[in-house]
């Protein structure tokens, strides 16, 4: 399995204070040196985390392939064509969303997506489409010329968290998933079946298959059981864990510097 690490979340922290710390290039270096297979970044239209200069610097300094996620907006596609990442992953974008909340509406926007794919192909950039795990989405992805699909695992991850963590007791409980456990269990099984069937179908069509969104240290093993999936892109859970695996040392060092 190839691991793509989505380092956007480091830029989220930096942008929260609009300073130059934490440095995204440090994140790139540490990620490259610790077993990742790919760097994933999302240059959003609203530039809420990764900036154009970050994307340029990451392209210049990354020792690993860069998977650049982007919308099909024409200005963004032009920027991506100039940056020439190892792959572009087309994702839907809504200004109000906290993160990418669903796959591309590939049926409604197939012409627009197809045009973006053509432009990227003209710049010799292979294209992956971030889609919901449905048979129809696999078929259309193949028809409009993508090389790869990334299956949106957000729905699976949400159900898993409502069933197996304290999420339902928190402020961030997902209202539409406040359901009896047996119902969540059956939805979890259905979501896994959807991911698995979509992956099998995509592979049969000759598409490479990635998956991502909401994957973490507790649920990732389910993806490991689907052999057609050969790449995972994971961000939030890795950066969240790194806060705690590094916080002790960070406090100790500041204490040392502030001890007379
Ligand atoms: N893959 C895609 C296409 C995404 O948009 C994201 C979120 O930026 C991820 C993977 C990673 O998701 P998470 O941060 O939940 O691990």
PDB file of C-alpha atoms and ligand atoms in Angstrom:
ATOM      1  CA  UNK A   1       0.000   0.000   0.000  1.00  0.00           C
ATOM      2  CA  UNK A   2       1.298   3.481  -0.897  1.00  0.00           C
ATOM      3  CA  UNK A   3       0.866   6.105   1.800  1.00  0.00           C
ATOM      4  CA  UNK A   4       0.235   9.669   0.700  1.00  0.00           C
ATOM      5  CA  UNK A   5       0.497  12.102   3.590  1.00  0.00           C
ATOM      6  CA  UNK A   6      -1.661  15.176   3.311  1.00  0.00           C
ATOM      7  CA  UNK A   7       0.433  17.913   4.921  1.00  0.00           C
ATOM      8  CA  UNK A   8      -2.160  20.693   4.406  1.00  0.00           C
ATOM      9  CA  UNK A   9      -3.077  20.483   8.064  1.00  0.00           C
ATOM     10  CA  UNK A  10       0.298  21.940   9.030  1.00  0.00           C
ATOM     11  CA  UNK A  11      -0.534  24.964   6.889  1.00  0.00           C
ATOM     12  CA  UNK A  12      -3.943  25.187   8.611  1.00  0.00           C
ATOM     13  CA  UNK A  13      -2.110  25.730  11.901  1.00  0.00           C
ATOM     14  CA  UNK A  14       0.259  28.281  10.358  1.00  0.00           C
ATOM     15  CA  UNK A  15      -2.606  30.240   8.744  1.00  0.00           C
ATOM     16  CA  UNK A  16      -4.487  30.336  12.068  1.00  0.00           C
ATOM     17  CA  UNK A  17      -1.846  32.848  13.250  1.00  0.00           C
ATOM     18  CA  UNK A  18      -0.712  34.117   9.831  1.00  0.00           C
ATOM     19  CA  UNK A  19       2.934  33.591  10.710  1.00  0.00           C
ATOM     20  CA  UNK A  20       5.695  31.425   9.226  1.00  0.00           C
ATOM     21  CA  UNK A  21       5.493  28.690  11.854  1.00  0.00           C
ATOM     22  CA  UNK A  22       5.024  25.696  11.585  1.00  0.00           C
ATOM     23  CA  UNK A  23       6.998  25.646   8.354  1.00  0.00           C
ATOM     24  CA  UNK A  24       5.441  23.469   5.665  1.00  0.00           C
ATOM     25  CA  UNK A  25       8.893  22.613   4.303  1.00  0.00           C
ATOM     26  CA  UNK A  26       9.843  21.141   7.686  1.00  0.00           C
ATOM     27  CA  UNK A  27       6.682  19.026   7.470  1.00  0.00           C
ATOM     28  CA  UNK A  28       7.694  17.970   3.970  1.00  0.00           C
ATOM     29  CA  UNK A  29      11.169  16.966   5.125  1.00  0.00           C
ATOM     30  CA  UNK A  30      10.006  14.965   8.164  1.00  0.00           C
ATOM     31  CA  UNK A  31       7.299  13.239   6.114  1.00  0.00           C
ATOM     32  CA  UNK A  32       9.765  12.297   3.376  1.00  0.00           C
ATOM     33  CA  UNK A  33      12.272  10.936   5.923  1.00  0.00           C
ATOM     34  CA  UNK A  34       9.779   8.725   7.775  1.00  0.00           C
ATOM     35  CA  UNK A  35       8.386   6.312   5.257  1.00  0.00           C
ATOM     36  CA  UNK A  36       5.688   8.201   3.335  1.00  0.00           C
ATOM     37  CA  UNK A  37       5.433   7.282  -0.337  1.00  0.00           C
ATOM     38  CA  UNK A  38       3.831  10.477  -1.550  1.00  0.00           C
ATOM     39  CA  UNK A  39       3.103  14.048  -0.529  1.00  0.00           C
ATOM     40  CA  UNK A  40      -0.476  15.205  -0.977  1.00  0.00           C
ATOM     41  CA  UNK A  41      -1.517  18.853  -0.888  1.00  0.00           C
ATOM     42  CA  UNK A  42      -4.706  20.682  -1.799  1.00  0.00           C
ATOM     43  CA  UNK A  43      -4.408  24.127  -3.377  1.00  0.00           C
ATOM     44  CA  UNK A  44      -7.888  25.416  -2.567  1.00  0.00           C
ATOM     45  CA  UNK A  45      -9.514  28.261  -4.456  1.00  0.00           C
ATOM     46  CA  UNK A  46      -9.855  30.229  -1.196  1.00  0.00           C
ATOM     47  CA  UNK A  47      -6.183  29.475  -0.274  1.00  0.00           C
ATOM     48  CA  UNK A  48      -7.252  28.745   3.289  1.00  0.00           C
ATOM     49  CA  UNK A  49      -4.155  26.654   3.976  1.00  0.00           C
ATOM     50  CA  UNK A  50      -1.701  25.816   1.169  1.00  0.00           C
ATOM     51  CA  UNK A  51      -0.592  28.980  -0.687  1.00  0.00           C
ATOM     52  CA  UNK A  52       0.764  29.178  -4.249  1.00  0.00           C
ATOM     53  CA  UNK A  53       4.268  29.692  -2.913  1.00  0.00           C
ATOM     54  CA  UNK A  54       3.936  26.534  -0.742  1.00  0.00           C
ATOM     55  CA  UNK A  55       2.897  24.485  -3.765  1.00  0.00           C
ATOM     56  CA  UNK A  56       5.879  25.824  -5.742  1.00  0.00           C
ATOM     57  CA  UNK A  57       8.329  25.162  -2.884  1.00  0.00           C
ATOM     58  CA  UNK A  58       6.944  21.675  -2.284  1.00  0.00           C
ATOM     59  CA  UNK A  59       7.294  20.828  -5.994  1.00  0.00           C
ATOM     60  CA  UNK A  60      10.881  22.082  -5.916  1.00  0.00           C
ATOM     61  CA  UNK A  61      11.974  20.358  -2.687  1.00  0.00           C
ATOM     62  CA  UNK A  62       9.931  17.158  -2.420  1.00  0.00           C
ATOM     63  CA  UNK A  63      11.956  13.995  -2.801  1.00  0.00           C
ATOM     64  CA  UNK A  64       8.667  12.101  -3.123  1.00  0.00           C
ATOM     65  CA  UNK A  65       6.001  12.314  -5.844  1.00  0.00           C
ATOM     66  CA  UNK A  66       3.502  15.120  -5.248  1.00  0.00           C
ATOM     67  CA  UNK A  67      -0.229  14.507  -5.611  1.00  0.00           C
ATOM     68  CA  UNK A  68      -1.844  17.917  -6.030  1.00  0.00           C
ATOM     69  CA  UNK A  69      -5.556  18.054  -5.226  1.00  0.00           C
ATOM     70  CA  UNK A  70      -7.505  20.800  -6.936  1.00  0.00           C
ATOM     71  CA  UNK A  71     -10.917  21.886  -8.174  1.00  0.00           C
ATOM     72  CA  UNK A  72     -11.810  22.141 -11.864  1.00  0.00           C
ATOM     73  CA  UNK A  73     -11.787  25.951 -11.751  1.00  0.00           C
ATOM     74  CA  UNK A  74      -9.918  27.134 -14.871  1.00  0.00           C
ATOM     75  CA  UNK A  75      -7.496  29.456 -12.998  1.00  0.00           C
ATOM     76  CA  UNK A  76      -6.560  26.620 -10.656  1.00  0.00           C
ATOM     77  CA  UNK A  77      -6.127  24.139 -13.524  1.00  0.00           C
ATOM     78  CA  UNK A  78      -3.756  26.618 -15.243  1.00  0.00           C
ATOM     79  CA  UNK A  79      -1.689  26.903 -12.073  1.00  0.00           C
ATOM     80  CA  UNK A  80      -1.558  23.103 -11.744  1.00  0.00           C
ATOM     81  CA  UNK A  81      -0.525  22.699 -15.397  1.00  0.00           C
ATOM     82  CA  UNK A  82       2.392  25.070 -14.735  1.00  0.00           C
ATOM     83  CA  UNK A  83       3.379  23.369 -11.479  1.00  0.00           C
ATOM     84  CA  UNK A  84       3.454  19.946 -13.176  1.00  0.00           C
ATOM     85  CA  UNK A  85       2.845  17.702 -10.140  1.00  0.00           C
ATOM     86  CA  UNK A  86       3.276  13.955 -10.491  1.00  0.00           C
ATOM     87  CA  UNK A  87      -0.502  13.641 -10.388  1.00  0.00           C
ATOM     88  CA  UNK A  88      -3.515  15.916 -10.085  1.00  0.00           C
ATOM     89  CA  UNK A  89      -6.534  14.757  -8.101  1.00  0.00           C
ATOM     90  CA  UNK A  90      -9.703  16.605  -9.036  1.00  0.00           C
ATOM     91  CA  UNK A  91     -11.950  17.269  -6.038  1.00  0.00           C
ATOM     92  CA  UNK A  92     -15.198  19.190  -5.515  1.00  0.00           C
ATOM     93  CA  UNK A  93     -14.935  22.429  -3.588  1.00  0.00           C
ATOM     94  CA  UNK A  94     -17.495  24.411  -1.683  1.00  0.00           C
ATOM     95  CA  UNK A  95     -16.441  27.638   0.014  1.00  0.00           C
ATOM     96  CA  UNK A  96     -18.428  26.972   3.191  1.00  0.00           C
ATOM     97  CA  UNK A  97     -17.253  23.411   3.814  1.00  0.00           C
ATOM     98  CA  UNK A  98     -14.719  22.614   6.535  1.00  0.00           C
ATOM     99  CA  UNK A  99     -13.090  19.961   4.361  1.00  0.00           C
ATOM    100  CA  UNK A 100     -13.939  18.117   1.127  1.00  0.00           C
ATOM    101  CA  UNK A 101     -17.297  16.689   2.127  1.00  0.00           C
ATOM    102  CA  UNK A 102     -18.190  14.409  -0.780  1.00  0.00           C
ATOM    103  CA  UNK A 103     -16.921  13.094  -4.077  1.00  0.00           C
ATOM    104  CA  UNK A 104     -17.134  14.934  -7.412  1.00  0.00           C
ATOM    105  CA  UNK A 105     -20.627  15.148  -8.914  1.00  0.00           C
ATOM    106  CA  UNK A 106     -19.279  13.311 -11.898  1.00  0.00           C
ATOM    107  CA  UNK A 107     -22.605  12.830 -13.657  1.00  0.00           C
ATOM    108  CA  UNK A 108     -23.683  16.482 -13.507  1.00  0.00           C
ATOM    109  CA  UNK A 109     -20.264  17.951 -14.331  1.00  0.00           C
ATOM    110  CA  UNK A 110     -18.840  15.285 -16.639  1.00  0.00           C
ATOM    111  CA  UNK A 111     -18.174  17.796 -19.473  1.00  0.00           C
ATOM    112  CA  UNK A 112     -16.364  20.237 -17.200  1.00  0.00           C
ATOM    113  CA  UNK A 113     -14.348  17.467 -15.524  1.00  0.00           C
ATOM    114  CA  UNK A 114     -13.522  15.958 -18.883  1.00  0.00           C
ATOM    115  CA  UNK A 115     -12.243  19.352 -20.119  1.00  0.00           C
ATOM    116  CA  UNK A 116     -10.043  19.732 -17.018  1.00  0.00           C
ATOM    117  CA  UNK A 117      -8.653  16.218 -17.609  1.00  0.00           C
ATOM    118  CA  UNK A 118      -7.814  17.131 -21.222  1.00  0.00           C
ATOM    119  CA  UNK A 119      -5.909  20.237 -20.143  1.00  0.00           C
ATOM    120  CA  UNK A 120      -3.970  18.295 -17.508  1.00  0.00           C
ATOM    121  CA  UNK A 121      -3.183  15.529 -19.997  1.00  0.00           C
ATOM    122  CA  UNK A 122      -1.898  18.161 -22.452  1.00  0.00           C
ATOM    123  CA  UNK A 123       0.586  19.050 -19.719  1.00  0.00           C
ATOM    124  CA  UNK A 124       1.440  15.346 -19.255  1.00  0.00           C
ATOM    125  CA  UNK A 125      -0.134  15.175 -15.791  1.00  0.00           C
ATOM    126  CA  UNK A 126      -1.973  11.926 -14.909  1.00  0.00           C
ATOM    127  CA  UNK A 127      -5.362  12.509 -13.301  1.00  0.00           C
ATOM    128  CA  UNK A 128      -7.198  10.925 -10.403  1.00  0.00           C
ATOM    129  CA  UNK A 129     -10.842  11.738  -9.601  1.00  0.00           C
ATOM    130  CA  UNK A 130     -12.043  11.955  -6.001  1.00  0.00           C
ATOM    131  CA  UNK A 131     -15.415  10.225  -6.246  1.00  0.00           C
ATOM    132  CA  UNK A 132     -17.993   8.517  -4.091  1.00  0.00           C
ATOM    133  CA  UNK A 133     -17.689   4.718  -4.154  1.00  0.00           C
ATOM    134  CA  UNK A 134     -20.381   3.874  -6.726  1.00  0.00           C
ATOM    135  CA  UNK A 135     -20.226   1.678  -9.810  1.00  0.00           C
ATOM    136  CA  UNK A 136     -21.553   4.535 -11.927  1.00  0.00           C
ATOM    137  CA  UNK A 137     -18.768   6.867 -10.796  1.00  0.00           C
ATOM    138  CA  UNK A 138     -16.170   4.228 -11.749  1.00  0.00           C
ATOM    139  CA  UNK A 139     -17.689   3.831 -15.217  1.00  0.00           C
ATOM    140  CA  UNK A 140     -17.837   7.569 -15.892  1.00  0.00           C
ATOM    141  CA  UNK A 141     -14.319   8.124 -14.541  1.00  0.00           C
ATOM    142  CA  UNK A 142     -13.019   5.591 -17.031  1.00  0.00           C
ATOM    143  CA  UNK A 143     -15.109   7.023 -19.885  1.00  0.00           C
ATOM    144  CA  UNK A 144     -13.854  10.573 -19.413  1.00  0.00           C
ATOM    145  CA  UNK A 145     -10.216   9.540 -19.383  1.00  0.00           C
ATOM    146  CA  UNK A 146      -9.008   9.433 -15.753  1.00  0.00           C
ATOM    147  CA  UNK A 147      -6.117   7.106 -14.931  1.00  0.00           C
ATOM    148  CA  UNK A 148      -7.108   6.705 -11.313  1.00  0.00           C
ATOM    149  CA  UNK A 149      -9.934   7.144  -8.846  1.00  0.00           C
ATOM    150  CA  UNK A 150      -9.685   8.056  -5.185  1.00  0.00           C
ATOM    151  CA  UNK A 151     -12.678   6.640  -3.321  1.00  0.00           C
ATOM    152  CA  UNK A 152     -14.161   9.067  -0.793  1.00  0.00           C
ATOM    153  CA  UNK A 153     -14.146   7.222   2.524  1.00  0.00           C
ATOM    154  CA  UNK A 154     -15.721  10.060   4.514  1.00  0.00           C
ATOM    155  CA  UNK A 155     -19.083   8.376   4.855  1.00  0.00           C
ATOM    156  CA  UNK A 156     -17.490   5.137   6.123  1.00  0.00           C
ATOM    157  CA  UNK A 157     -15.293   7.122   8.531  1.00  0.00           C
ATOM    158  CA  UNK A 158     -18.239   9.104   9.912  1.00  0.00           C
ATOM    159  CA  UNK A 159     -20.280   5.972  10.597  1.00  0.00           C
ATOM    160  CA  UNK A 160     -17.237   4.259  12.124  1.00  0.00           C
ATOM    161  CA  UNK A 161     -16.619   7.222  14.451  1.00  0.00           C
ATOM    162  CA  UNK A 162     -20.267   7.438  15.550  1.00  0.00           C
ATOM    163  CA  UNK A 163     -20.231   3.727  16.302  1.00  0.00           C
ATOM    164  CA  UNK A 164     -16.799   3.306  17.857  1.00  0.00           C
ATOM    165  CA  UNK A 165     -15.747   6.585  19.450  1.00  0.00           C
ATOM    166  CA  UNK A 166     -17.069   9.314  21.734  1.00  0.00           C
ATOM    167  CA  UNK A 167     -18.009  11.510  18.740  1.00  0.00           C
ATOM    168  CA  UNK A 168     -21.743  11.088  19.325  1.00  0.00           C
ATOM    169  CA  UNK A 169     -21.335  12.512  22.864  1.00  0.00           C
ATOM    170  CA  UNK A 170     -19.419  15.571  21.645  1.00  0.00           C
ATOM    171  CA  UNK A 171     -20.335  18.931  20.090  1.00  0.00           C
ATOM    172  CA  UNK A 172     -19.357  17.472  16.731  1.00  0.00           C
ATOM    173  CA  UNK A 173     -21.828  14.612  16.800  1.00  0.00           C
ATOM    174  CA  UNK A 174     -23.171  13.985  13.276  1.00  0.00           C
ATOM    175  CA  UNK A 175     -26.914  14.610  13.625  1.00  0.00           C
ATOM    176  CA  UNK A 176     -28.044  12.421  10.716  1.00  0.00           C
ATOM    177  CA  UNK A 177     -26.060   9.523  12.189  1.00  0.00           C
ATOM    178  CA  UNK A 178     -27.564   9.691  15.665  1.00  0.00           C
ATOM    179  CA  UNK A 179     -29.078   6.247  15.183  1.00  0.00           C
ATOM    180  CA  UNK A 180     -29.369   2.971  17.104  1.00  0.00           C
ATOM    181  CA  UNK A 181     -26.166   0.945  17.141  1.00  0.00           C
ATOM    182  CA  UNK A 182     -27.615  -1.899  15.053  1.00  0.00           C
ATOM    183  CA  UNK A 183     -28.528   0.641  12.359  1.00  0.00           C
ATOM    184  CA  UNK A 184     -25.026   2.163  12.424  1.00  0.00           C
ATOM    185  CA  UNK A 185     -23.516  -1.328  12.251  1.00  0.00           C
ATOM    186  CA  UNK A 186     -25.550  -2.195   9.183  1.00  0.00           C
ATOM    187  CA  UNK A 187     -24.671   1.153   7.540  1.00  0.00           C
ATOM    188  CA  UNK A 188     -21.004   0.511   8.279  1.00  0.00           C
ATOM    189  CA  UNK A 189     -21.187  -2.877   6.550  1.00  0.00           C
ATOM    190  CA  UNK A 190     -22.989  -1.327   3.577  1.00  0.00           C
ATOM    191  CA  UNK A 191     -20.411   1.464   3.271  1.00  0.00           C
ATOM    192  CA  UNK A 192     -17.590  -1.092   3.281  1.00  0.00           C
ATOM    193  CA  UNK A 193     -19.377  -3.148   0.641  1.00  0.00           C
ATOM    194  CA  UNK A 194     -19.763  -0.025  -1.522  1.00  0.00           C
ATOM    195  CA  UNK A 195     -16.055   0.795  -1.207  1.00  0.00           C
ATOM    196  CA  UNK A 196     -15.045  -2.770  -1.951  1.00  0.00           C
ATOM    197  CA  UNK A 197     -17.386  -3.190  -4.977  1.00  0.00           C
ATOM    198  CA  UNK A 198     -16.330   0.165  -6.412  1.00  0.00           C
ATOM    199  CA  UNK A 199     -12.646  -0.743  -5.981  1.00  0.00           C
ATOM    200  CA  UNK A 200     -13.120  -4.134  -7.669  1.00  0.00           C
ATOM    201  CA  UNK A 201     -15.038  -2.553 -10.542  1.00  0.00           C
ATOM    202  CA  UNK A 202     -12.496   0.241 -11.002  1.00  0.00           C
ATOM    203  CA  UNK A 203      -9.625  -2.248 -11.107  1.00  0.00           C
ATOM    204  CA  UNK A 204     -11.492  -4.323 -13.729  1.00  0.00           C
ATOM    205  CA  UNK A 205     -11.851  -1.182 -15.840  1.00  0.00           C
ATOM    206  CA  UNK A 206      -8.094  -0.653 -15.629  1.00  0.00           C
ATOM    207  CA  UNK A 207      -8.202   2.263 -13.192  1.00  0.00           C
ATOM    208  CA  UNK A 208      -5.751   2.576 -10.323  1.00  0.00           C
ATOM    209  CA  UNK A 209      -7.565   2.821  -6.997  1.00  0.00           C
ATOM    210  CA  UNK A 210      -6.781   5.084  -4.051  1.00  0.00           C
ATOM    211  CA  UNK A 211      -8.942   5.917  -1.043  1.00  0.00           C
ATOM    212  CA  UNK A 212      -8.993   8.703   1.488  1.00  0.00           C
ATOM    213  CA  UNK A 213     -10.788  11.032   3.857  1.00  0.00           C
ATOM    214  CA  UNK A 214     -11.310  10.509   7.548  1.00  0.00           C
ATOM    215  CA  UNK A 215      -8.965   7.521   7.752  1.00  0.00           C
ATOM    216  CA  UNK A 216      -7.230   7.165  11.088  1.00  0.00           C
ATOM    217  CA  UNK A 217      -5.310   4.811  13.385  1.00  0.00           C
ATOM    218  CA  UNK A 218      -8.498   2.931  14.288  1.00  0.00           C
ATOM    219  CA  UNK A 219     -10.245   2.470  10.945  1.00  0.00           C
ATOM    220  CA  UNK A 220      -7.400   2.176   8.433  1.00  0.00           C
ATOM    221  CA  UNK A 221      -7.194  -1.623   8.803  1.00  0.00           C
ATOM    222  CA  UNK A 222     -10.541  -1.944   6.976  1.00  0.00           C
ATOM    223  CA  UNK A 223      -8.956  -0.382   3.898  1.00  0.00           C
ATOM    224  CA  UNK A 224      -5.995  -2.745   4.135  1.00  0.00           C
ATOM    225  CA  UNK A 225      -8.430  -5.649   3.604  1.00  0.00           C
ATOM    226  CA  UNK A 226      -9.475  -4.343   0.162  1.00  0.00           C
ATOM    227  CA  UNK A 227      -6.640  -5.487  -2.042  1.00  0.00           C
ATOM    228  CA  UNK A 228      -7.678  -3.432  -5.088  1.00  0.00           C
ATOM    229  CA  UNK A 229      -6.917  -0.252  -3.132  1.00  0.00           C
ATOM    230  CA  UNK A 230      -3.225   0.489  -3.610  1.00  0.00           C
ATOM    231  CA  UNK A 231      -2.924   3.995  -2.151  1.00  0.00           C
ATOM    232  CA  UNK A 232      -4.286   5.842   0.864  1.00  0.00           C
ATOM    233  CA  UNK A 233      -4.142   9.610   1.356  1.00  0.00           C
ATOM    234  CA  UNK A 234      -4.282  10.535   5.024  1.00  0.00           C
ATOM    235  CA  UNK A 235      -3.897  13.917   6.704  1.00  0.00           C
ATOM    236  CA  UNK A 236      -5.898  14.984   9.747  1.00  0.00           C
ATOM    237  CA  UNK A 237      -5.252  11.918  11.899  1.00  0.00           C
ATOM    238  CA  UNK A 238      -1.488  11.929  11.263  1.00  0.00           C
ATOM    239  CA  UNK A 239      -1.063  15.632  12.006  1.00  0.00           C
ATOM    240  CA  UNK A 240      -3.405  15.341  15.031  1.00  0.00           C
ATOM    241  CA  UNK A 241      -1.336  12.490  16.459  1.00  0.00           C
ATOM    242  CA  UNK A 242       1.910  14.344  15.798  1.00  0.00           C
ATOM    243  CA  UNK A 243       0.796  17.122  18.150  1.00  0.00           C
ATOM    244  CA  UNK A 244       0.776  14.642  21.010  1.00  0.00           C
ATOM    245  CA  UNK A 245       3.773  12.594  20.010  1.00  0.00           C
ATOM    246  CA  UNK A 246       5.748  15.869  19.964  1.00  0.00           C
ATOM    247  CA  UNK A 247       4.035  17.978  22.647  1.00  0.00           C
ATOM    248  CA  UNK A 248       5.957  16.485  25.579  1.00  0.00           C
ATOM    249  CA  UNK A 249       9.345  17.313  24.067  1.00  0.00           C
ATOM    250  CA  UNK A 250       8.154  20.762  22.990  1.00  0.00           C
ATOM    251  CA  UNK A 251       7.040  21.654  26.541  1.00  0.00           C
ATOM    252  CA  UNK A 252      10.255  20.229  28.057  1.00  0.00           C
ATOM    253  CA  UNK A 253      12.417  22.331  25.721  1.00  0.00           C
ATOM    254  CA  UNK A 254      10.505  25.540  26.506  1.00  0.00           C
ATOM    255  CA  UNK A 255      10.733  24.737  30.232  1.00  0.00           C
ATOM    256  CA  UNK A 256      14.492  24.291  29.879  1.00  0.00           C
ATOM    257  CA  UNK A 257      14.789  27.675  28.131  1.00  0.00           C
ATOM    258  CA  UNK A 258      12.655  29.373  30.778  1.00  0.00           C
ATOM    259  CA  UNK A 259      14.423  27.885  33.826  1.00  0.00           C
ATOM    260  CA  UNK A 260      16.912  30.189  35.591  1.00  0.00           C
TER     261      UNK A 260
HETATM  262  N1  LIG B   1      -7.926  12.754  -0.088  1.00  0.00           N
HETATM  263  C1  LIG B   1      -8.564  13.872  -0.524  1.00  0.00           C
HETATM  264  C2  LIG B   1      -8.920  13.968  -1.972  1.00  0.00           C
HETATM  265  C3  LIG B   1      -8.856  14.931   0.360  1.00  0.00           C
HETATM  266  O1  LIG B   1      -9.489  16.037  -0.080  1.00  0.00           O
HETATM  267  C4  LIG B   1      -8.446  14.815   1.709  1.00  0.00           C
HETATM  268  C5  LIG B   1      -8.721  15.941   2.669  1.00  0.00           C
HETATM  269  O2  LIG B   1      -7.922  17.023   2.378  1.00  0.00           O
HETATM  270  C6  LIG B   1      -7.769  13.650   2.104  1.00  0.00           C
HETATM  271  C7  LIG B   1      -7.543  12.629   1.199  1.00  0.00           C
HETATM  272  C8  LIG B   1      -7.266  13.461   3.509  1.00  0.00           C
HETATM  273  O3  LIG B   1      -8.332  13.437   4.385  1.00  0.00           O
HETATM  274  P1  LIG B   1      -8.062  13.484   5.965  1.00  0.00           P
HETATM  275  O4  LIG B   1      -7.398  14.777   6.251  1.00  0.00           O
HETATM  276  O5  LIG B   1      -9.417  13.359   6.546  1.00  0.00           O
HETATM  277  O6  LIG B   1      -7.164  12.329   6.283  1.00  0.00           O
END
